Short mmCIF file of C-alpha atoms in Angstrom, two decimals:
data_model
loop_
_atom_site.label_atom_id
_atom_site.label_comp_id
_atom_site.label_asym_id
_atom_site.label_seq_id
_atom_site.Cartn_x
_atom_site.Cartn_y
_atom_site.Cartn_z
CA MET A 304 47.34 40.89 27.23
CA GLY A 305 44.64 43.54 27.18
CA LYS A 306 41.09 42.84 28.22
CA SER A 307 39.70 43.52 24.74
CA ASP A 308 42.24 41.39 22.90
CA PHE A 309 40.52 39.50 20.10
CA LEU A 310 42.63 36.33 20.51
CA THR A 311 42.36 35.87 24.26
CA PRO A 312 40.84 32.54 25.39
CA LYS A 313 37.96 34.36 27.06
CA ALA A 314 37.13 36.29 23.90
CA ILE A 315 37.25 33.11 21.83
CA ALA A 316 34.99 31.33 24.37
CA ASN A 317 32.54 34.22 24.29
CA ARG A 318 32.34 34.09 20.51
CA ILE A 319 31.78 30.32 20.57
CA LYS A 320 28.98 30.73 23.13
CA SER A 321 27.36 33.50 21.15
CA LYS A 322 27.19 31.31 18.03
CA GLY A 323 25.93 28.16 19.71
CA LEU A 324 22.65 27.27 21.41
CA GLN A 325 22.08 28.25 25.03
CA LYS A 326 19.65 27.03 27.64
CA LEU A 327 16.02 27.56 26.71
CA ARG A 328 15.03 28.89 30.15
CA TRP A 329 17.34 31.88 29.60
CA TYR A 330 15.81 32.85 26.26
CA CYS A 331 13.22 35.62 25.82
CA GLN A 332 11.04 35.03 22.75
CA MET A 333 9.37 38.43 22.90
CA CYS A 334 12.69 40.27 22.72
CA GLN A 335 14.42 37.43 20.81
CA LYS A 336 17.36 37.64 23.18
CA GLN A 337 19.44 34.73 24.47
CA CYS A 338 21.05 35.19 27.89
CA ARG A 339 24.05 33.15 28.96
CA ASP A 340 23.16 32.56 32.60
CA GLU A 341 20.49 33.14 35.20
CA ASN A 342 21.88 36.47 36.30
CA GLY A 343 21.89 37.81 32.75
CA PHE A 344 18.29 36.68 32.21
CA LYS A 345 17.22 38.35 35.45
CA CYS A 346 18.84 41.62 34.42
CA HIS A 347 17.14 41.41 31.02
CA CYS A 348 13.70 40.90 32.62
CA MET A 349 14.24 44.05 34.68
CA SER A 350 15.30 46.10 31.68
CA GLU A 351 13.11 48.83 30.21
CA SER A 352 13.00 47.32 26.72
CA HIS A 353 11.65 44.02 28.07
CA GLN A 354 8.98 45.81 30.09
CA ARG A 355 7.84 47.67 26.98
CA GLN A 356 7.55 44.41 25.07
CA LEU A 357 5.46 42.89 27.86
CA LEU A 358 3.12 45.88 27.87
CA LEU A 359 2.75 45.56 24.12
CA ALA A 360 2.01 41.82 24.34
CA SER A 361 -0.49 42.25 27.17
CA GLU A 362 -2.76 44.28 24.90
CA ASN A 363 -3.40 41.30 22.59
CA PRO A 364 -1.58 38.14 23.79
CA GLN A 365 -3.45 35.80 21.40
CA GLN A 366 -2.18 37.72 18.38
CA PHE A 367 1.45 37.21 19.38
CA MET A 368 0.88 33.51 20.13
CA ASP A 369 -0.79 33.00 16.75
CA TYR A 370 2.09 34.78 15.04
CA PHE A 371 4.75 32.63 16.73
CA SER A 372 2.71 29.46 16.09
CA GLU A 373 2.37 30.25 12.40
CA GLU A 374 6.08 31.03 12.06
CA PHE A 375 7.02 27.79 13.86
CA ARG A 376 4.66 25.73 11.67
CA ASN A 377 5.85 27.28 8.40
CA ASP A 378 9.54 26.89 9.24
CA PHE A 379 9.07 23.29 10.42
CA LEU A 380 7.14 22.27 7.28
CA GLU A 381 9.59 24.06 4.99
CA LEU A 382 12.49 22.18 6.57
CA LEU A 383 10.57 18.88 6.31
CA ARG A 384 9.76 19.51 2.63
CA ARG A 385 13.19 20.75 1.61
CA ARG A 386 15.29 18.33 3.67
CA PHE A 387 13.29 15.08 3.57
CA GLY A 388 10.74 15.53 0.77
CA THR A 389 7.90 13.01 1.00
CA LYS A 390 9.94 10.43 2.94
CA ARG A 391 8.71 9.06 6.25
CA VAL A 392 10.94 10.33 9.07
CA HIS A 393 10.93 10.46 12.88
CA ASN A 394 9.61 13.79 14.19
CA ASN A 395 12.52 14.15 16.64
CA ILE A 396 15.03 14.11 13.78
CA VAL A 397 13.27 17.00 12.06
CA TYR A 398 12.86 18.92 15.32
CA ASN A 399 16.51 18.56 16.34
CA GLU A 400 17.61 19.86 12.97
CA TYR A 401 15.13 22.75 13.22
CA ILE A 402 16.33 23.93 16.64
CA SER A 403 19.98 23.73 15.58
CA HIS A 404 19.47 27.16 13.99
CA ARG A 405 19.98 29.85 16.57
CA GLU A 406 17.24 32.18 15.35
CA HIS A 407 14.42 29.64 15.46
CA ILE A 408 11.01 30.06 17.09
CA HIS A 409 10.86 28.23 20.41
CA MET A 410 7.96 25.87 21.01
CA ASN A 411 7.15 27.34 24.45
CA ALA A 412 6.01 30.49 22.64
CA THR A 413 3.48 28.62 20.46
CA GLN A 414 0.08 27.05 21.09
CA TRP A 415 1.60 23.56 21.33
CA GLU A 416 3.10 22.37 24.58
CA THR A 417 4.98 19.32 23.29
CA LEU A 418 6.30 17.98 20.00
CA THR A 419 3.78 15.13 20.19
CA ASP A 420 0.89 17.60 20.33
CA PHE A 421 2.31 19.44 17.33
CA THR A 422 2.71 16.16 15.39
CA LYS A 423 -0.88 15.12 16.12
CA TRP A 424 -2.07 18.56 15.02
CA LEU A 425 -0.23 18.19 11.69
CA GLY A 426 -2.06 14.90 11.11
CA ARG A 427 -5.49 16.30 12.01
CA GLU A 428 -5.02 19.30 9.70
CA GLY A 429 -3.97 17.05 6.81
CA LEU A 430 -0.59 18.74 6.41
CA CYS A 431 1.35 15.51 7.01
CA LYS A 432 0.77 11.78 7.32
CA VAL A 433 1.54 10.80 10.91
CA ASP A 434 1.64 7.44 12.63
CA GLU A 435 2.69 6.20 16.05
CA THR A 436 5.10 3.29 16.47
CA PRO A 437 6.88 1.77 19.48
CA LYS A 438 9.85 3.98 18.53
CA GLY A 439 7.77 7.18 18.57
CA TRP A 440 5.89 9.36 16.10
CA TYR A 441 6.73 9.50 12.40
CA VAL A 442 5.75 12.24 9.94
CA GLN A 443 5.55 12.29 6.14
CA TYR A 444 5.12 15.51 4.20
CA ILE A 445 2.14 15.71 1.82
CA ASP A 446 3.17 17.54 -1.35
CA ARG A 447 0.21 19.60 -2.55
CA ASP A 448 2.10 21.36 -5.33
CA PRO A 449 -0.06 21.36 -8.53
CA GLU A 450 2.86 20.14 -10.62
CA ALA A 451 3.54 17.25 -8.24
CA ILE A 452 -0.16 16.32 -8.18
CA ARG A 453 -0.23 16.39 -11.98
CA ARG A 454 2.79 14.07 -12.19
CA GLN A 455 1.21 11.70 -9.68
CA LEU A 456 -2.03 11.58 -11.66
CA GLU A 457 -0.10 10.84 -14.84
CA LEU A 458 1.76 7.99 -13.13
CA GLU A 459 -1.51 6.54 -11.83
CA LYS A 460 -3.06 6.81 -15.29
CA LYS A 461 -0.08 5.08 -16.90
CA ARG A 462 -0.11 2.32 -14.28
CA LYS A 463 -3.83 1.74 -14.82
CA GLN A 464 -3.32 1.68 -18.58
CA ASP A 465 -0.56 -0.93 -18.23
CA LEU A 466 -2.85 -3.08 -16.09
CA ASP A 467 -5.63 -2.77 -18.66
CA ASP A 468 -3.22 -3.76 -21.44
CA ASP A 469 -2.09 -6.82 -19.49
CA GLU A 470 -5.69 -7.84 -18.86
CA LYS A 471 -6.58 -7.41 -22.54
CA THR A 472 -3.55 -9.49 -23.55
CA ALA A 473 -4.48 -12.27 -21.14
CA LYS A 474 -8.07 -12.23 -22.39
CA PHE A 475 -6.91 -12.34 -26.01
CA ILE A 476 -4.62 -15.31 -25.30
CA GLU A 477 -7.41 -17.17 -23.51
CA GLU A 478 -9.75 -16.51 -26.43
CA GLN A 479 -7.19 -17.83 -28.91
CA VAL A 480 -6.64 -20.95 -26.83
CA ARG A 481 -10.39 -21.55 -26.63
CA ARG A 482 -10.80 -21.11 -30.40
CA GLY A 483 -7.87 -23.42 -31.03
CA LEU A 484 -9.40 -26.13 -28.85
CA GLU A 485 -12.78 -25.76 -30.56
CA GLY A 486 -11.06 -25.94 -33.96
CA LYS A 487 -9.28 -29.16 -33.01
CA GLU A 488 -12.53 -30.80 -31.96
CA GLN A 489 -14.21 -29.77 -35.23
CA VAL A 490 -11.34 -31.17 -37.28
CA VAL A 491 -11.50 -34.50 -35.44
CA THR A 492 -15.27 -34.78 -35.97
CA PHE A 493 -14.93 -33.90 -39.66
CA ASN A 494 -12.25 -36.54 -40.18
CA LEU A 495 -14.43 -39.16 -38.54
CA SER A 496 -17.45 -38.45 -40.74
CA LYS A 497 -15.30 -38.20 -43.82
CA GLY A 498 -13.60 -41.48 -43.07
CA ALA A 499 -16.92 -43.19 -42.49
CA CYS A 500 -18.39 -41.81 -45.70
CA SER A 501 -15.38 -42.72 -47.77
CA SER A 502 -15.28 -46.19 -46.26
CA SER A 503 -18.97 -46.80 -46.87
CA GLY A 504 -18.65 -45.44 -50.43
CA ALA A 505 -15.68 -47.59 -51.16
CA THR A 506 -17.47 -50.60 -49.74
CA SER A 507 -20.56 -50.06 -51.79
CA SER A 508 -18.56 -49.58 -54.96
CA LYS A 509 -16.42 -52.54 -54.17
CA SER A 510 -19.37 -54.74 -53.36
CA SER A 511 -21.06 -53.71 -56.60
CA THR A 512 -18.02 -54.64 -58.64
CA LEU A 513 -17.47 -58.04 -56.97
CA GLY A 514 -20.60 -59.59 -58.34
CA PRO A 515 -23.90 -60.96 -57.01
CA SER A 516 -22.38 -63.55 -54.69
CA ALA A 517 -24.21 -63.30 -51.35
CA LEU A 518 -21.41 -64.97 -49.40
CA LYS A 519 -18.83 -62.59 -50.72
CA THR A 520 -21.12 -59.65 -50.08
CA ILE A 521 -21.78 -60.70 -46.48
CA GLY A 522 -18.07 -61.35 -45.88
CA SER A 523 -17.02 -58.05 -47.37
CA SER A 524 -19.66 -56.16 -45.38
CA ALA A 525 -18.57 -57.89 -42.16
CA SER A 526 -14.91 -57.07 -42.82
CA VAL A 527 -15.84 -53.46 -43.61
CA LYS A 528 -17.80 -53.21 -40.35
CA ARG A 529 -14.86 -54.63 -38.44
CA LYS A 530 -12.53 -52.12 -40.09
CA GLU A 531 -14.92 -49.26 -39.38
CA SER A 532 -15.31 -50.29 -35.76
CA ALA A 533 -11.52 -50.66 -35.41
CA GLN A 534 -11.02 -47.23 -37.00
CA SER A 535 -13.66 -45.59 -34.82
CA SER A 536 -12.28 -47.20 -31.65
CA ALA A 537 -8.73 -46.15 -32.55
CA GLN A 538 -9.85 -42.60 -33.27
CA SER A 539 -11.93 -42.45 -30.08
CA LYS A 540 -8.92 -43.70 -28.11
CA GLU A 541 -6.75 -41.07 -29.77
CA LYS A 542 -9.34 -38.36 -29.02
CA LYS A 543 -9.60 -39.58 -25.43
CA LYS A 544 -5.84 -39.58 -25.15
CA LYS A 545 -5.62 -36.01 -26.48
CA LYS A 546 -8.37 -34.88 -24.14
CA SER A 547 -6.74 -36.44 -21.12
CA ALA A 548 -3.41 -34.80 -22.01
CA LEU A 549 -5.13 -31.43 -22.33
CA ASP A 550 -6.87 -31.94 -19.01
CA GLU A 551 -3.55 -32.83 -17.47
CA ILE A 552 -1.96 -29.64 -18.78
CA MET A 553 -4.85 -27.58 -17.46
CA GLU A 554 -4.55 -29.26 -14.06
CA ILE A 555 -0.83 -28.50 -13.97
CA GLU A 556 -1.49 -24.84 -14.82
CA GLU A 557 -4.18 -24.71 -12.16
CA GLU A 558 -1.78 -26.13 -9.59
CA LYS A 559 0.88 -23.58 -10.58
CA LYS A 560 -1.60 -20.77 -10.06
CA ARG A 561 -2.55 -22.13 -6.67
CA THR A 562 1.05 -22.36 -5.51
CA ALA A 563 2.15 -18.99 -7.00
CA ARG A 564 1.79 -17.12 -3.69
CA THR A 565 3.74 -14.12 -2.45
CA ASP A 566 4.68 -13.34 1.13
CA TYR A 567 2.91 -9.97 0.93
CA TRP A 568 -0.87 -9.79 0.67
CA LEU A 569 -1.87 -6.23 1.58
CA GLN A 570 -4.15 -4.48 -0.92
CA PRO A 571 -6.10 -1.20 -0.74
CA GLU A 572 -9.80 -1.29 0.21
CA ILE A 573 -9.69 -4.64 1.99
CA ILE A 574 -10.82 -5.15 5.57
CA VAL A 575 -8.18 -6.41 8.04
CA LYS A 576 -8.03 -7.15 11.75
CA ILE A 577 -5.33 -5.90 14.16
CA ILE A 578 -3.78 -8.79 16.10
CA THR A 579 -0.96 -7.01 17.95
CA LYS A 580 -1.36 -5.94 21.57
CA LYS A 581 1.34 -3.26 21.41
CA LEU A 582 -1.24 -0.58 20.60
CA GLY A 583 -3.34 -1.42 23.65
CA GLU A 584 -6.79 -2.89 24.09
CA LYS A 585 -8.33 0.03 22.18
CA TYR A 586 -7.17 -1.41 18.83
CA HIS A 587 -6.64 -5.10 19.66
CA LYS A 588 -8.93 -7.38 17.60
CA LYS A 589 -10.49 -4.31 15.94
CA LYS A 590 -11.18 -4.09 12.21
CA GLY A 591 -10.09 -1.43 9.76
CA ILE A 592 -9.91 -0.64 6.05
CA VAL A 593 -6.56 -0.51 4.22
CA LYS A 594 -6.33 2.92 2.62
CA GLU A 595 -2.75 2.80 1.34
CA VAL A 596 0.02 0.19 0.94
CA ILE A 597 3.64 1.32 1.42
CA ASP A 598 6.57 -0.84 0.29
CA LYS A 599 4.32 -3.95 -0.02
CA TYR A 600 4.50 -4.82 3.72
CA THR A 601 3.15 -1.67 5.44
CA ALA A 602 -0.42 -0.37 5.35
CA VAL A 603 -2.22 2.78 6.42
CA VAL A 604 -5.34 1.43 8.13
CA LYS A 605 -8.44 3.50 8.95
CA MET A 606 -10.30 2.03 11.91
CA ILE A 607 -13.98 1.34 11.25
CA ASP A 608 -15.30 2.19 14.71
CA SER A 609 -13.16 5.22 15.66
CA GLY A 610 -11.95 6.54 12.30
CA ASP A 611 -8.32 6.69 13.50
CA LYS A 612 -5.56 6.15 10.95
CA LEU A 613 -2.69 3.85 11.89
CA LYS A 614 0.41 2.76 10.03
CA LEU A 615 0.96 -0.93 10.69
CA ASP A 616 3.18 -3.72 9.48
CA GLN A 617 1.71 -6.76 7.75
CA THR A 618 2.74 -9.00 10.69
CA HIS A 619 0.39 -7.04 12.96
CA LEU A 620 -2.65 -7.72 10.73
CA GLU A 621 -4.68 -10.67 9.49
CA THR A 622 -7.29 -11.20 6.80
CA VAL A 623 -11.04 -11.06 7.50
CA ILE A 624 -13.27 -13.89 6.22
CA PRO A 625 -16.78 -12.69 5.32
CA ALA A 626 -20.02 -14.62 5.23
CA PRO A 627 -20.78 -16.68 2.10
CA GLY A 628 -22.11 -14.55 -0.72
CA LYS A 629 -19.91 -11.53 0.11
CA SER A 630 -17.19 -10.04 -2.12
CA VAL A 631 -13.51 -10.81 -1.46
CA PHE A 632 -10.13 -9.77 -2.86
CA LEU A 633 -7.81 -12.60 -3.96
CA ASN A 634 -4.09 -13.21 -3.49
CA GLY A 635 -1.81 -16.00 -4.71
CA GLY A 636 -2.21 -17.19 -8.29
CA TYR A 637 -5.39 -15.12 -8.68
CA ARG A 638 -3.91 -11.96 -7.17
CA GLY A 639 -5.60 -8.75 -8.24
CA ASN A 640 -9.01 -10.32 -8.97
CA GLU A 641 -12.23 -9.97 -7.05
CA GLY A 642 -14.55 -12.85 -6.30
CA THR A 643 -17.60 -14.04 -4.39
CA LEU A 644 -17.24 -16.39 -1.44
CA GLU A 645 -19.36 -19.47 -2.13
CA SER A 646 -18.57 -21.76 0.79
CA ILE A 647 -16.05 -22.36 3.59
CA ASN A 648 -14.34 -25.64 4.51
CA GLU A 649 -13.34 -25.34 8.17
CA LYS A 650 -11.51 -28.67 8.21
CA THR A 651 -8.99 -27.68 5.53
CA PHE A 652 -9.02 -23.94 6.38
CA SER A 653 -9.94 -23.14 2.80
CA ALA A 654 -12.84 -21.79 0.77
CA THR A 655 -14.55 -22.07 -2.60
CA ILE A 656 -14.65 -18.78 -4.53
CA VAL A 657 -16.18 -17.74 -7.85
CA ILE A 658 -13.95 -15.22 -9.67
CA GLU A 659 -15.86 -12.12 -10.76
CA THR A 660 -13.21 -9.99 -12.55
CA GLY A 661 -10.34 -10.44 -14.98
CA PRO A 662 -9.81 -12.95 -17.77
CA LEU A 663 -10.84 -15.85 -15.48
CA LYS A 664 -14.27 -14.37 -14.74
CA GLY A 665 -16.84 -17.02 -13.92
CA ARG A 666 -14.35 -19.71 -12.89
CA ARG A 667 -15.15 -21.60 -9.68
CA VAL A 668 -11.98 -22.29 -7.67
CA GLU A 669 -11.84 -24.65 -4.70
CA GLY A 670 -9.25 -24.96 -1.93
CA ILE A 671 -8.19 -21.29 -1.64
CA GLN A 672 -6.49 -20.81 1.74
CA TYR A 673 -7.71 -18.25 4.27
CA GLU A 674 -4.51 -16.19 3.78
CA ASP A 675 -5.21 -15.78 0.07
CA PHE A 676 -8.42 -13.74 0.30
CA SER A 677 -9.92 -11.03 2.47
CA LYS A 678 -13.20 -9.18 2.77
CA LEU A 679 -13.71 -6.13 0.54
CA ALA A 680 -14.80 -2.83 2.06
#
């Protein structure tokens, strides 16, 4: 076969090599030329075209570095937006997919030395949400498109409106129940007075028709009094029975609310404490404010002392108990309401809280566990 045959194994191998990625140390970013081996790279560095490019770059090296850095950043973010959207993904996955294209900008030509430095820079500039985990750094693209922002605002508005509707419905139901209870008490009182009046009227008319006999009058009046007392005692027992049944129902509902707890308790704008030692002594036992809750069990926490933002699991955090008189956010049966801490019972690991928001505003609740409330920022 001839040396230039298209189907020779060497020609096929050369075409495969020319399409694939080569070693980074044999690539020249200024000339955008990939050499196959050390000898080829050495010959390229001695070539006249490479020397001209070096002379051109030596006049303003910062301009070329800024250009390559901007191209690398734009291509990386475009791939992250188009390929993963706003999902949270490991930075190595995005980088490996980015460098799989042969004509990409190499990182050694930019202002960042490592992928970790580039990831931290994305977080500081507000281009992405970044967080460090034991498995490495994760990035999440922030979509600043006006249309996407508008849709997000509409969703937030609709969610807030639904919550307001639910609160109004609960308040309306509570008002109806209260009016119904007041109406029942009025009806019972009215029946009592009416019965007494009718009984006394009947007695007087009856006594007037019986004649002037004193014995009969005394006997009839005594029997009427006994009947009235029996009626009043029966009605008072019935009223007491109804009241005790109502109290029992209210106690059952109260117990249901106390036991209606969920295994997730993270809420925005509450203060939490980091209890894991995996992040080092810098963050251990330090307090932060929950800025965002992701998938119910993960929170973006902004540290109070340093201002750093960390993405942590619920198992690595615990609630913070404030001093009496401070505001707290409730979980469990009173989830979503705010309250004021009145007192703490250290023996039962519980507290007494006065609810300040929602349809149960003003109610004083005892025996709320430490896990069911946390200090508000």
